[in-house]
Structures are given as structure tokens and as C-alpha cells.
Coordinates of C-alpha atoms in Angstrom, one line a residue:
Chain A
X30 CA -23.8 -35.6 -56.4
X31 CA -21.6 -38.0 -55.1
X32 CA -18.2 -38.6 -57.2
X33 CA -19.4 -42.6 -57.3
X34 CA -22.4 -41.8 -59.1
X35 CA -21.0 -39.9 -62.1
X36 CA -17.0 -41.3 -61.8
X37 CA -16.5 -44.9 -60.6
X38 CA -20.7 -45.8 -61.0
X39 CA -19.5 -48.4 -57.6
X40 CA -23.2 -47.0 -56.1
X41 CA -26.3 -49.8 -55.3
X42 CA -28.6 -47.6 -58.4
X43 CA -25.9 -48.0 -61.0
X44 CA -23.8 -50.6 -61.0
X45 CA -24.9 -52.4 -58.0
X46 CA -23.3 -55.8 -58.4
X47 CA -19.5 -55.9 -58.9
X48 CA -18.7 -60.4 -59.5
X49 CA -21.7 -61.4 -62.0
X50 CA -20.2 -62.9 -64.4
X51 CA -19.2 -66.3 -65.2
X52 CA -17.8 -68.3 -68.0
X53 CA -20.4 -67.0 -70.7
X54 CA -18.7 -63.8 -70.6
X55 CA -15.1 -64.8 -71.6
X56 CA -16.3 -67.5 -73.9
X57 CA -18.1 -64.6 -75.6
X58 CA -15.6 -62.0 -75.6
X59 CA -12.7 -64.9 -77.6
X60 CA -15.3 -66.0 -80.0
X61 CA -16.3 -62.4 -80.8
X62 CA -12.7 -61.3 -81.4
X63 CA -11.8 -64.6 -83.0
X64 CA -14.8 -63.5 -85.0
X65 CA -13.5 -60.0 -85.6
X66 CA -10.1 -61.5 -86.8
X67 CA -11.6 -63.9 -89.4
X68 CA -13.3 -60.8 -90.7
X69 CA -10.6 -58.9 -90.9
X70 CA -8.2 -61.6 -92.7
X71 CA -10.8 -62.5 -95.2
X72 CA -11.4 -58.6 -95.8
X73 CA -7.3 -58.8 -96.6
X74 CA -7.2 -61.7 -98.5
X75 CA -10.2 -60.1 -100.8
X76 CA -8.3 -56.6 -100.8
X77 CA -5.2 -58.9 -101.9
X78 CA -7.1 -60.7 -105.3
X79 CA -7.3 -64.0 -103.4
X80 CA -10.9 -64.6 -104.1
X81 CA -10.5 -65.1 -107.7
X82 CA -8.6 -68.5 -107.2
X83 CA -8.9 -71.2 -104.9
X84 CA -8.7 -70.4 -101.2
X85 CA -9.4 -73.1 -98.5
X86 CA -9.5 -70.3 -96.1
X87 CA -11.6 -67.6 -97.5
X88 CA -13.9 -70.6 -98.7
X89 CA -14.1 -71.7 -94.8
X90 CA -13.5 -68.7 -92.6
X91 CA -16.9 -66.7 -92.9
X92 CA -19.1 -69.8 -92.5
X93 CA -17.4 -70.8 -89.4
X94 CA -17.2 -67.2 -87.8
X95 CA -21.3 -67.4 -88.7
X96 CA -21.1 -70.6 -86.3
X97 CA -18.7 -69.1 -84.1
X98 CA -20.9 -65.7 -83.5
X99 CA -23.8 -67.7 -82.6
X100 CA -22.4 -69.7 -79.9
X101 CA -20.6 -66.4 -78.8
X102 CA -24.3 -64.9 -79.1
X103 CA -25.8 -67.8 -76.9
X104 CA -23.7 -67.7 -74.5
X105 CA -23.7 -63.8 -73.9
X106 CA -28.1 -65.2 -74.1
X107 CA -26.9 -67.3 -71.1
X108 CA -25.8 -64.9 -69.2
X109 CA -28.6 -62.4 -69.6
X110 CA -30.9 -61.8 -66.3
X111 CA -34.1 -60.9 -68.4
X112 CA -33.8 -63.3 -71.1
X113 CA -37.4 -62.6 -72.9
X114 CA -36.5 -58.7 -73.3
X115 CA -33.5 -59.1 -75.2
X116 CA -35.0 -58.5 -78.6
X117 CA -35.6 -54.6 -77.0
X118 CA -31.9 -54.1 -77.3
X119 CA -32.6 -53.4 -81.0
X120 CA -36.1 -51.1 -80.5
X121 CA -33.4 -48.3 -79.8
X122 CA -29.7 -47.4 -80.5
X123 CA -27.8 -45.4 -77.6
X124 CA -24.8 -44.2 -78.6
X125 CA -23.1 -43.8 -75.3
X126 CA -23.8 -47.3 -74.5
X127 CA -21.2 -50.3 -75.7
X128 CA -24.1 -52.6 -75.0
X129 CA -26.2 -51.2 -77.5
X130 CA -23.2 -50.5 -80.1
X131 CA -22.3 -54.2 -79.7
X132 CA -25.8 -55.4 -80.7
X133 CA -25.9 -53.4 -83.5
X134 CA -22.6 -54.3 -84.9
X135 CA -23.5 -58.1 -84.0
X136 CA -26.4 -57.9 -86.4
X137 CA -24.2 -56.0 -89.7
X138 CA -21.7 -58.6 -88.7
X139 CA -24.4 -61.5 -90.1
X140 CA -25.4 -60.4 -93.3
X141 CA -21.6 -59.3 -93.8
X142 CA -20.4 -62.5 -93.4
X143 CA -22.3 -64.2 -95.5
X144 CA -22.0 -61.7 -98.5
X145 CA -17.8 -62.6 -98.0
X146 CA -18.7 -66.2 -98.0
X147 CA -20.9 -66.1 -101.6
X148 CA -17.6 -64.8 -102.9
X149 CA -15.2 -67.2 -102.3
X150 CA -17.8 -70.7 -101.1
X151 CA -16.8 -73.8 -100.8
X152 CA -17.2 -75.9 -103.7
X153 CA -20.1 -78.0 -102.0
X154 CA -22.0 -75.4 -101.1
X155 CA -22.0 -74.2 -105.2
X156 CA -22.6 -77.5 -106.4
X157 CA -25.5 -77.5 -103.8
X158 CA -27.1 -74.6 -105.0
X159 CA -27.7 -72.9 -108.4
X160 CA -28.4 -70.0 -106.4
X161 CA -25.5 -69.2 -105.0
X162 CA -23.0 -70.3 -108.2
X163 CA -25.3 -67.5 -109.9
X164 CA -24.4 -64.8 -106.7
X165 CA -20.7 -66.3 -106.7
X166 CA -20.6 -65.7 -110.5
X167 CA -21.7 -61.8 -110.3
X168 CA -19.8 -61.2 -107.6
X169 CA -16.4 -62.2 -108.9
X170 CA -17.1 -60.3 -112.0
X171 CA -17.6 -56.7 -110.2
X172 CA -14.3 -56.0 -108.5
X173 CA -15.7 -53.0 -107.4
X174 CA -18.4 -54.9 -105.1
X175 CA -16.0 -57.3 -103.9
X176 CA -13.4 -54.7 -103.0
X177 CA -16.0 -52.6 -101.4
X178 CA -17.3 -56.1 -99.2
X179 CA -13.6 -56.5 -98.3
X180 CA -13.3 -53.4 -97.0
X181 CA -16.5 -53.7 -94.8
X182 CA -15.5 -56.9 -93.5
X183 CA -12.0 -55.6 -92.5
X184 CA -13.8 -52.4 -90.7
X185 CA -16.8 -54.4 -89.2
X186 CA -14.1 -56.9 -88.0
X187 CA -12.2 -54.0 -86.4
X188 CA -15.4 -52.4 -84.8
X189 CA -16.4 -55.7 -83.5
X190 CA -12.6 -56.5 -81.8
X191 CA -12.8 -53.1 -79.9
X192 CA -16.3 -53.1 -78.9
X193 CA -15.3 -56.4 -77.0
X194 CA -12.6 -54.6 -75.2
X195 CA -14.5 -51.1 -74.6
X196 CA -17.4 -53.3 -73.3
X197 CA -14.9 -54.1 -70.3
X198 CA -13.4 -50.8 -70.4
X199 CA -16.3 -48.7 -70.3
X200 CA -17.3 -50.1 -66.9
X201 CA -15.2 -47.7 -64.7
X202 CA -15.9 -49.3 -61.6
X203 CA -13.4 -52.1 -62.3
X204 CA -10.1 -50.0 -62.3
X205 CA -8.2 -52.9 -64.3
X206 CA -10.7 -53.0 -67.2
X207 CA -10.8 -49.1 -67.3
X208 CA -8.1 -48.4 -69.9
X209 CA -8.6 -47.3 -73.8
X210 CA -6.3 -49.8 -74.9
X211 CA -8.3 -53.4 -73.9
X212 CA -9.9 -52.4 -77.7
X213 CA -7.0 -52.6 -79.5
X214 CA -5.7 -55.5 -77.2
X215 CA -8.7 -57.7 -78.0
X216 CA -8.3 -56.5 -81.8
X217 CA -5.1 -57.8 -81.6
X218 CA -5.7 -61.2 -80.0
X219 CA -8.8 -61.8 -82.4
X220 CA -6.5 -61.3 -85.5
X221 CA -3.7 -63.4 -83.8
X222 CA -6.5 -66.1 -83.0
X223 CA -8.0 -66.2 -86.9
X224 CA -4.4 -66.4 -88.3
X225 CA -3.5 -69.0 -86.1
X226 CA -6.9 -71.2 -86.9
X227 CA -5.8 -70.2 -90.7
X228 CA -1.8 -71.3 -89.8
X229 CA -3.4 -75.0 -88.7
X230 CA -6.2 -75.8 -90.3
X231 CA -5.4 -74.7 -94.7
X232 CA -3.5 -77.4 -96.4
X233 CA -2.4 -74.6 -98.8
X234 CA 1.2 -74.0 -98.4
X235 CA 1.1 -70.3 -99.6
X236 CA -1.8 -69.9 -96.9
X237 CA -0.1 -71.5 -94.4
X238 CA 3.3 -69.1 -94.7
X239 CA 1.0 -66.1 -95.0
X240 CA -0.9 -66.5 -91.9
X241 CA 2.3 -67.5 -89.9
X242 CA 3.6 -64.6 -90.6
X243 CA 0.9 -62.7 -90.0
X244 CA 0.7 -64.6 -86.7
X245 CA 4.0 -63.6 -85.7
X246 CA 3.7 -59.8 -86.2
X247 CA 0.4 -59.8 -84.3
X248 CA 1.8 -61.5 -81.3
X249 CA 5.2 -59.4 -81.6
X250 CA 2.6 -56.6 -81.0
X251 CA 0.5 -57.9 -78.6
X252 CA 3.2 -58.3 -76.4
X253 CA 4.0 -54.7 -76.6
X254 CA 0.5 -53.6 -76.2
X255 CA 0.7 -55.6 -73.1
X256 CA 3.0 -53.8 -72.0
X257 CA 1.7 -50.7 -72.6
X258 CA -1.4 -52.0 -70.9
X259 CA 0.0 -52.8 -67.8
X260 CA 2.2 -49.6 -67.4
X261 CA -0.9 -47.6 -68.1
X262 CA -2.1 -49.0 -65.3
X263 CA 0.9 -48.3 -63.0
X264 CA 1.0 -44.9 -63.9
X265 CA -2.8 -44.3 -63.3
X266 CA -4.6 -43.8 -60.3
X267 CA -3.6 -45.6 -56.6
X268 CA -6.8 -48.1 -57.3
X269 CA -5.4 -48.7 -61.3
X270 CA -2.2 -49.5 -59.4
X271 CA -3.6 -52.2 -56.9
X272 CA -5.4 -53.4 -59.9
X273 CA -2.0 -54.0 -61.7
X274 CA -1.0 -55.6 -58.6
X275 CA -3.2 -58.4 -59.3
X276 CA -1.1 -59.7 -62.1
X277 CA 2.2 -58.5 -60.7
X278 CA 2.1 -60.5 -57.7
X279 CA -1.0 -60.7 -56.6
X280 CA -3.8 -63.7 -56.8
X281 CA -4.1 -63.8 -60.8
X282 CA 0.0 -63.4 -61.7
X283 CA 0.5 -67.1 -62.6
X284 CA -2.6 -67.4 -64.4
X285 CA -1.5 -64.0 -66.2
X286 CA 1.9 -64.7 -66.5
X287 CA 2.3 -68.6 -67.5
X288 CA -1.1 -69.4 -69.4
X289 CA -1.3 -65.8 -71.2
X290 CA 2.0 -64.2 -71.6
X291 CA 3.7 -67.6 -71.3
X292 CA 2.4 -70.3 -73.3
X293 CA -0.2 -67.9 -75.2
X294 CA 2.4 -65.9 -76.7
X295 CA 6.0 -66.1 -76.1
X296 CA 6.5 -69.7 -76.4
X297 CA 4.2 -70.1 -79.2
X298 CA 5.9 -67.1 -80.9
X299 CA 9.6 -68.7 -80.7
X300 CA 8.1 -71.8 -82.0
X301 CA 6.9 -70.2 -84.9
X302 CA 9.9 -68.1 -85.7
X303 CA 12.4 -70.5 -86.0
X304 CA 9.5 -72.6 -88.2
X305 CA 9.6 -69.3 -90.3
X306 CA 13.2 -69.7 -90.6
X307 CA 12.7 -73.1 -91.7
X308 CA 15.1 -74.5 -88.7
X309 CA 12.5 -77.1 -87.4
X310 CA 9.1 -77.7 -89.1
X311 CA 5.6 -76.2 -88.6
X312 CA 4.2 -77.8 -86.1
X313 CA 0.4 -77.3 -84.7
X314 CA 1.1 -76.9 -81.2
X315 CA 1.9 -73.5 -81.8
X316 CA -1.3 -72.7 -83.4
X317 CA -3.1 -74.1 -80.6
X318 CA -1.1 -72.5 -77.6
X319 CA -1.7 -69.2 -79.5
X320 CA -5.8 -70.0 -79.2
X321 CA -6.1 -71.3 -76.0
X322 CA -3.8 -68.1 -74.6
X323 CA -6.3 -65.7 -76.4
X324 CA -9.4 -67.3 -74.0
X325 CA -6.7 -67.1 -71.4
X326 CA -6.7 -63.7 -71.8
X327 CA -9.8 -63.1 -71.7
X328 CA -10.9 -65.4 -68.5
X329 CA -8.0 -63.7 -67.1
X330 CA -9.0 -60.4 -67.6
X331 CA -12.6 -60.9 -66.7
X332 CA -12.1 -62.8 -64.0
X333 CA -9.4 -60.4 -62.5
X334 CA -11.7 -57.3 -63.2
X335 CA -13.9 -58.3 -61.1
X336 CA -12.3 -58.3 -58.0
X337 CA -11.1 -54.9 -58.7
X338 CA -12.8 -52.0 -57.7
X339 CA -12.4 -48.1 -56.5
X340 CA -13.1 -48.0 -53.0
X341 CA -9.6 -47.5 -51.0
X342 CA -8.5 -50.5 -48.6
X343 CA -11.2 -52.8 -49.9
X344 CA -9.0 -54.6 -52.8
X345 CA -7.2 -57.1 -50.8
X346 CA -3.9 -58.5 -52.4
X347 CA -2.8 -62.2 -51.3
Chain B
X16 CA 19.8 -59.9 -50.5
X17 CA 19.6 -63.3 -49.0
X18 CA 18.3 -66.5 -50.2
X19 CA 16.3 -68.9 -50.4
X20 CA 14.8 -65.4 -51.9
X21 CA 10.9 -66.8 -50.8
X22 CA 11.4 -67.7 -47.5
X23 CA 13.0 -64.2 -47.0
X24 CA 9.8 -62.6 -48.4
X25 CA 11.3 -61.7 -51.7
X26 CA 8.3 -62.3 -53.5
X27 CA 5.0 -64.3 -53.0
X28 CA 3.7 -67.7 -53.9
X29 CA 2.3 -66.2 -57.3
X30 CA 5.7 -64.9 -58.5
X31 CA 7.3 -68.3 -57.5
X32 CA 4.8 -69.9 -59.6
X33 CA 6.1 -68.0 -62.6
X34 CA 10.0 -68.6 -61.5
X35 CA 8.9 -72.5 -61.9
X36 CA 7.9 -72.1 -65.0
X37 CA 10.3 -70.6 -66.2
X38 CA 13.0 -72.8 -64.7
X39 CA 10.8 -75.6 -65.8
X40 CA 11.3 -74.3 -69.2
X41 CA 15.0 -74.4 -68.8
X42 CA 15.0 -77.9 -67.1
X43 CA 12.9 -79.1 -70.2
X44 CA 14.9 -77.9 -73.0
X45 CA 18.3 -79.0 -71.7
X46 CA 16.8 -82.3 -70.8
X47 CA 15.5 -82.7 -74.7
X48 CA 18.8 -81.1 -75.9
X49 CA 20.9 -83.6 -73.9
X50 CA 19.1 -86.6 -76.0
X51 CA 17.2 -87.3 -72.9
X52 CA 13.7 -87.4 -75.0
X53 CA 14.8 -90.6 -76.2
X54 CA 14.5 -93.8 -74.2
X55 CA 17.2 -95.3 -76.5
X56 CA 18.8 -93.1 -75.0
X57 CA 18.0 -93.7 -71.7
X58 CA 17.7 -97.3 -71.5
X59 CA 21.6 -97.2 -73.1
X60 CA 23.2 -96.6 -69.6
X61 CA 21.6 -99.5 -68.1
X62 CA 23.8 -101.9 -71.0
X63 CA 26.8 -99.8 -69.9
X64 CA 27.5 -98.9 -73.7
X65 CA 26.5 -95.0 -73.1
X66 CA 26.5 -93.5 -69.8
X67 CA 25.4 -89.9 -70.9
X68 CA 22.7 -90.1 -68.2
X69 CA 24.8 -90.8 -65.2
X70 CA 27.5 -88.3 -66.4
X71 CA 24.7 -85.7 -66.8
X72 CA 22.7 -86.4 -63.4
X73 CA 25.8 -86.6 -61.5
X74 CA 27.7 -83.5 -63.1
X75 CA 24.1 -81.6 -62.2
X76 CA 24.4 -82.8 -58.6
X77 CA 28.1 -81.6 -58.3
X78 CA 27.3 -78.3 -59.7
X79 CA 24.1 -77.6 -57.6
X80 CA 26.2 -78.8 -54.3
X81 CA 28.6 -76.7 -55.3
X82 CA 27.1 -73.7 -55.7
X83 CA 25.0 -74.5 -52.8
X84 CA 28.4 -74.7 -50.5
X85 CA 29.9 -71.5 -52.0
X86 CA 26.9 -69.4 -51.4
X87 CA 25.8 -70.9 -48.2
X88 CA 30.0 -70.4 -47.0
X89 CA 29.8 -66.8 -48.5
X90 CA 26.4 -66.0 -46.8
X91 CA 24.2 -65.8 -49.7
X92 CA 22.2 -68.5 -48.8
X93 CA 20.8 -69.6 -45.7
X94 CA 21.1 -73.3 -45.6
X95 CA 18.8 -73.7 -42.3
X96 CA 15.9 -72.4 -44.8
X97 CA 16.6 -74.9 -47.9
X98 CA 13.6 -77.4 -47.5
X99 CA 14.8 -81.2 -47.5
X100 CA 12.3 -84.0 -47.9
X101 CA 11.8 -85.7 -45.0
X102 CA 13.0 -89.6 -44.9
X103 CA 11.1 -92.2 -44.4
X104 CA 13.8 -95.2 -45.4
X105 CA 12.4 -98.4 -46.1
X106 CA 9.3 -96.6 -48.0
X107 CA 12.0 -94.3 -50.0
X108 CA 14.1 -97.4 -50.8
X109 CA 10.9 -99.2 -52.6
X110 CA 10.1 -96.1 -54.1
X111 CA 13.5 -95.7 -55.6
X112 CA 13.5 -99.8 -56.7
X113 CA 9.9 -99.8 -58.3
X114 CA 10.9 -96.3 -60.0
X115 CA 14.3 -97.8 -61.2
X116 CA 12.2 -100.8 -62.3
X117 CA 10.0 -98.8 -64.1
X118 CA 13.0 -96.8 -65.6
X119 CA 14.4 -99.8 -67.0
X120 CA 11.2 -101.0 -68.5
X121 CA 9.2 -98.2 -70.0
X122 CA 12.5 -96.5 -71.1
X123 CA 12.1 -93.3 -69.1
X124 CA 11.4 -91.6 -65.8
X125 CA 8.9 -89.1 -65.0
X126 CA 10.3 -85.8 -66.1
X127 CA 11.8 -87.0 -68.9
X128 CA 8.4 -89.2 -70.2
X129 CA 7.4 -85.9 -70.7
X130 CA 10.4 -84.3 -72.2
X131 CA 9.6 -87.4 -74.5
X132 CA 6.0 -86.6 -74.8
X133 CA 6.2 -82.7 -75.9
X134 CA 8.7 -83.5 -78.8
X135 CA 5.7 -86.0 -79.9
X136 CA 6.9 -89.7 -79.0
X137 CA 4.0 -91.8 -78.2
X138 CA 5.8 -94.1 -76.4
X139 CA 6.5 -91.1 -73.9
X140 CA 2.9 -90.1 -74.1
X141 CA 1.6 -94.0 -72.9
X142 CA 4.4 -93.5 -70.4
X143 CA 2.9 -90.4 -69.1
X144 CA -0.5 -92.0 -68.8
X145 CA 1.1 -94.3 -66.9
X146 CA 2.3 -92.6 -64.3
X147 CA -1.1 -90.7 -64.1
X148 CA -2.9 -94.1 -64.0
X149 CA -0.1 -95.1 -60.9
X150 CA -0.5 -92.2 -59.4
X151 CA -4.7 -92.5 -59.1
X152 CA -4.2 -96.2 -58.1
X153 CA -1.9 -95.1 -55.3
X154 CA -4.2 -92.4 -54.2
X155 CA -7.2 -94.9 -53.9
X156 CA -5.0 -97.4 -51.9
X157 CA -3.3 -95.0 -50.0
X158 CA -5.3 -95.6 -46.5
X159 CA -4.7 -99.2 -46.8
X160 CA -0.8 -97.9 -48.1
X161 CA -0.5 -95.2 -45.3
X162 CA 1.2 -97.2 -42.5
X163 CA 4.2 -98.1 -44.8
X164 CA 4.3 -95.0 -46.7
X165 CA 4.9 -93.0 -43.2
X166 CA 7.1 -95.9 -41.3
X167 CA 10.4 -94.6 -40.5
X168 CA 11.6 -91.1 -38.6
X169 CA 10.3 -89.2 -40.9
X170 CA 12.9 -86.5 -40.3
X171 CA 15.2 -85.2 -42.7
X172 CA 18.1 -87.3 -42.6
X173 CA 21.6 -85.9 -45.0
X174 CA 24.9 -87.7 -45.1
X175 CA 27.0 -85.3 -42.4
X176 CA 24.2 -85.6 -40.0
X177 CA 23.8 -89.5 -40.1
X178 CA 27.7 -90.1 -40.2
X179 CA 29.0 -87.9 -38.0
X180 CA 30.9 -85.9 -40.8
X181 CA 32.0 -82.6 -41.2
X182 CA 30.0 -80.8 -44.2
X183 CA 33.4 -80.0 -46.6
X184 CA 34.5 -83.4 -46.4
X185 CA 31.0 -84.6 -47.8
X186 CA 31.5 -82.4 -50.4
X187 CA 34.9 -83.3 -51.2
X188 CA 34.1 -86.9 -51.1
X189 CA 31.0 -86.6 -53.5
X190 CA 33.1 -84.3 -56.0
X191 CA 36.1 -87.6 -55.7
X192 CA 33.2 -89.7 -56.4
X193 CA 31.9 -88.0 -59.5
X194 CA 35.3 -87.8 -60.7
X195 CA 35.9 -91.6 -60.4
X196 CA 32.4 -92.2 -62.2
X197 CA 33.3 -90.6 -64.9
X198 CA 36.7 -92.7 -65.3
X199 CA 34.6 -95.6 -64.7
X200 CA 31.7 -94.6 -67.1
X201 CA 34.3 -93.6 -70.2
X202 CA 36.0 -97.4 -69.4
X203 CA 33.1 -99.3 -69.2
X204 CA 31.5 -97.5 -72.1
X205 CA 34.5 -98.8 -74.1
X206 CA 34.5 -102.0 -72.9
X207 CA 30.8 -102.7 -74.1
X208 CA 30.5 -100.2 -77.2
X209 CA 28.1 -101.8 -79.6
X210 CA 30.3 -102.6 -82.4
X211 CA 30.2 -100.8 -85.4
X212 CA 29.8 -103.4 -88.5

């Protein structure tokens, strides 16, 4: 056996193809983890007692992540070679394989999400339906069930923002992607994602300081796990070092550096701290730099994984 | 270490992109900071009643020639290397009067439109379009534009070379200039303060 069949899988039976994919696969990967980090607020704000008043957030969060996860859905569908065979992903469960983990998550995520919505709907959708006024009613009177659906939103949400980044990380012939910490990266930009959309869409004030906050700590901390990301990488292997390169310097640094790093986090981050502060007012800029540099991050990545890859002298830096 | 740090290698085209925006940054906030969102502001120093523009351009010109000279005379920086735009004249001297024109209409000029336009003044935004709309129409006309636009030598022409002058004096003359401006601006921005009722 050959060390590139059972270490860095770069062989024609395995992973034969190293630049397959496009657009679907970023778009997929933010709307997952923006996904994730709905789920994982709304799973706080029921752990916090927020579901037994008014919440525009909790009211509008799980219906939109439902929206959200199927456009995600279609456009991982999009990508897919063998489009009619997909539904075999769920005749089996393999647990070595983030494909199949994902799959499986992505269809507890559905019936999740809507259980958190029946707690807390929006008043339309009550006034709508008998049905669910009745399900809303039962639910807010056991605080056992609603604690217990908080708490498997919050870990769903967290099992769905890590599979997105071990899904890139598990592929070991793309040196950048191969490191443990793109899971807990994507967590974090999913959670930073959801409080932004919460920070500029609620027109409740208590909401609004809540998720700002939030906001700030997670991208105070994604930062540092970006960091710790790229050193990883520079202390790895000569190939995890070129792969480094490509955003110290190489062909993606700009890309990396001013959409991601720059207006994705830092900028938005300052903004938002001195709106904490209450030295100029909350503006919803910020919000939006913070989404558009959580895609950013992932097209980055994706794209820059790609042209990574083990074999010495073949990664070319410009 | 040498500069300009690029030309010498120091780091690539991708790291330079960063340094931009980061000194883009900078160039942005002090522009906003200096009042310069405003075209109030702006249009002020073309009544003569506040000259904060003119003192602000021409103190960054001094500084940047300045330290320019100093480093190039202590060897930091390689003049030779510094790119200058090549001149083309007559096309420059439209340029500058449509641009001027355009300054004293619309109330600002380019990098300060969008100065304007990030601190959320629509009248910088419609400015900004603008230029974008210009900018496309001179693209479409430019084969029928191209013989103008490239009429001249085309070489880059600076003040020592085309007088005959010695670089220091240049220097010293352009500092005695700005110093002059400033007495001038402070007078005539006494002599037509808006009065105060």
C-alpha cells in the first residue's frame, strides 16, 4: 500500500478529482452554519424563559432556518453528480463518513426546527390554525418539554456547524482544509451569522442589545480561532505550510485578508463596539458586513482548498 | 531595507492589496474626521469663507514631499523606483477643469463622494453613481476619445525637470508656498466669514 491511498487519498480510485466544486458548495456550507447558529440562539433564548413572552426572534428564526436549510439542501442537490440516487444516502448510516453524518443530522434538523417554532409562532401562523394555538398552548405549559427542545436545538445546532467544517476537513488531500478546528470555526461563524440577522432584523430593543453582544463575543473569538487556524497550519506539515501560504501571500491573501478578516470581522466588530458603548448608533451595516464575511469565508476557504494538495512541488504560489 | 518596499520584492501583489486597504482605511476616516463628508463643507472653500480643504490638501502634499525628500536624501527610498503618472498636458488640464467643474457643482470629488456615501448621505451616494455612469460613458467613447486622451509626450514631466531646477529648491519653494496659503486662506476667510446674526 502506497501512503496516498490510506494518508492523503490524492490517488485516481479515491479521490480522483481534486477542483469540483463550485458555488453550490459555499452557498451550502454559510446557509448550513447560519442554520446551525439560529438553532443554537433559539435553543438559548428557550433555556433563557424567553418563550413565554413575546419574541420577534424566536417567533421568526426557526421558520426561516426551515427556508434557509432547503435552499442550502438544493444547492448541495445541485452539485450532486448522480442526482436520482440521492435518497440512498439515507438506506444506510456510516459512521466514518461526514457525508453520511451530515444527511442524517440534516433530516433531525427538520422536525427540530419546527417543534422550536410551535413554541414561540408568530402570531399569524396561530391565528391561522387552531392546530397549532392547541400545540403552542401545551407546549408552553410543560417547561420540562420546552427546556428539553431547547436543549436539542442548541446541540443539533452545534452538530450541524461542525459537520460543515469536518466535511472540508475530513478530506485530507486538501492540506488547508485538513485541520480539526474548521468545525469549531464554522460553529463560530454560524452563531456570529444568526446573531447578526437577529442584531438587524428584531425591532425589540432588549433583542437587539442581546444579540449585539452576543455578536461581538463570537467574532472576538473567531478572530482568535483564526489564528489558531492559520498557525496550525504553519506548524504542520511542509504541504500544510504552502497551504498557509495561499492566504499569507499567495493568490487568495486579499480575498482572505480584506473581505474575511477585514470587512467580515474587524471592521464590523469596531463598529459594533463603540455602538455597544453607545458612542455612535446601531447601525445595520455592521450586521451585514458580518454576513457577507461569513460566505466570504467559506468561498474563501473552499475555493482555496482546492488548489491545495500533497504532492511536493505541484502547489504553485503566485 | 529599502523602499518603495514592492518594487524591492518586499512582498507580492497580494500583500500590497491588503496594505491598500488598510491605508485606504486610514485615508477614509481622516478624510470623514476632517469634515470632508460634507459637501457644505466642501463647496465652502470655493466662497472663500472656509478654506479647511486647501489647508488640508496642501499641508498633506508638504508632509508627503517631505518625507519623501528626507528619506530619498537619507537612502531609504529610491526615488528612481517611485511611479509618476505620465503627462499628457492639454488632456490633464481638461481633466483637472471638468473635475474642478464637477467639484463645484455636485459638492464633492471622487474620494470624498464616497467618504460622503459610507457615512449615509444620499447626495454622496447619487454623486457616486455619477461618476460610475461618467466613467461607463467615457469607456464607450473612448476610441472616438483616444487621440486627445494620449496627445501630448506622454512622459512623466515634474517641476525640476521641466524648469531646469535643482530638486531642494522645489521643495523649499513649495513649503514657502504653503506657508503663504495659509496666511492668505486665514485672511481671506476673515474677510468673507458669513456673518453671524
Amino acid at each position: 500500500m502506497t501512503p496516498e491511498l490510506f494518508i492523503t487519498r490524492h490517488n485516481h480510485l479515491i479521490d480522483p478529482f481534486l477542483h469540483v466544486w463550485s458555488w453550490q458548495i459555499p452557498v451550502y456550507l454559510f446557509l448550513g452554519g447560519w442554520v446551525a447558529g439560529n438553532m443554537i440562539l433559539t435553543g438559548y433564548f428557550m433555556l433563557g424563559g424567553r418563550h413565554t413572552r413575546r419574541s420577534p426572534l424566536l417567533s421568526a428564526l426557526p421558520g426561516l432556518s426551515l427556508v434557509l436549510l432547503s435552499l442550502g439542501m438544493l444547492a448541495l442537490f445541485l452539485d450532486l453528480e448522480h442526482k436520482r440516487y440521492v435518497w440512498r444516502l439515507y438506506t444506510t448510516f456510516q459512521w466514518a463518513s461526514p457525508m453520511s453524518w451530515g444527511s442524517w443530522i440534516l433530516l433531525l434538523v427538520y422536525p427540530v426546527l419546527l417543534l422550536t417554532w410551535m413554541v414561540r409562532p408568530p402570531v399569524i401562523l396561530e391565528d391561522l390554525s387552531q392546530g397549532v394555538e392547541r400545540i403552542t398552548t401545551t407546549l408552553q405549559g410543560r417547561r420540562d418539554i420546552v427546556r428539553t427542545i431547547g436543549i436539542t436545538s442548541m446541540v443539533l445546532g452545534v452538530a450541524l456547524g461542525v459537520y460543515t467544517g469536518v466535511l472540508l476537513s475530513s478530506l485530507v488531500a486538501r492540506p488547508l482544509w485538513n485541520s480539526g478546528i474548521l468545525g469549531v470555526l464554522f460553529v463560530a461563524s454560524g452563531v456570529s451569522a444568526a446573531a447578526a440577522f437577529g442584531h438587524l432584523v428584531t425591532h425589540s430593543p432588549d433583542e437587539r442589545a442581546l444579540t449585539v453582544r452576543i455578536d461581538n463575543v463570537v467574532l472576538a473569538s473567531e478572530l482568535g480561532i483564526l489564528g489558531l487556524f492559520v498557525l496550525g497550519l504553519l506548524a504542520g506539515s511542509a504541504q500544510q505550510v504552502e497551504a498557509a501560504r495561499l492566504l499569507l501571500g499567495g493568490p487568495f491573501t486579499a480575498l482572505f485578508w480584506v473581505f474575511v478578516v477585514g470587512l467580515g470581522i474587524v471592521i464590523p466588530l469596531i463598529i459594533q463596539l463603540l455602538a455597544v458603548r453607545h458612542w455612535i448608533q446601531h447601525t445595520p451595516i455592521a450586521p451585514i458586513m458580518v454576513m457577507a464575511g461569513g460566505l466570504a469565508l467559506r468561498w474563501v476557504l473552499v475555493l482555496a482548498g482546492q488548489v491545495s494538495r500533497w504532492e511536493p512541488g505541484t502547489l504553485r504560489i503566485h | 531595507m529599502m523602499a518603495p518596499f514592492l518594487k524591492y520584492g518586499m512582498f507580492g501583489d497580494e500583500t500590497s492589496l491588503v496594505l491598500a486597504f488598510l491605508i485606504g482605511i486610514g485615508f477614509g476616516f481622516f478624510l470623514e474626521r476632517a469634515g470632508f463628508g460634507s459637501a457644505r463643507k466642501l463647496v465652502s472653500q470655493f466662497y472663500l469663507n472656509d478654506l479647511a480643504v486647501f489647508k488640508v490638501m496642501f499641508t498633506a502634499i508638504v508632509t508627503a514631499m517631505l518625507g519623501v525628500t528626507y528619506l530619498g536624501w537619507i537612502g531609504w527610498l529610491d526615488l528612481s523606483l517611485v511611479y509618476l503618472v505620465p503627462t499628457y498636458l492639454v488632456p490633464q488640464i481638461a481633466g483637472g477643469l471638468i473635475l474642478g467643474a464637477g467639484f463645484v457643482i455636485g459638492g464633492y470629488c471622487p474620494g470624498t463622494s464616497v467618504a460622503a456615501t459610507a457615512t449615509g448621505r444620499v447626495d454622496g451616494l447619487i454623486y457616486l453613481v455619477g461618476i460610475f455612469a461618467g466613467m461607463f460613458a467615457f469607456a464607450e467613447m473612448f476610441p472616438l476619445l483616444k487621440g486627445f486622451y494620449l496627445s501630448g509626450a506622454g512622459e512623466a514631466m515634474t517641476i525640476p525637470g521641466a524648469f531646469g531646477l535643482p530638486y531642494g529648491v522645489v521643495v523649499f519653494a513649495v513649503v514657502l508656498m504653503a506657508v503663504g496659503g495659509f496666511y492668505g486662506a486665514g485672511l481671506l476667510e476673515k474677510k468673507f466669514a458669513t456673518p453671524v446674526e
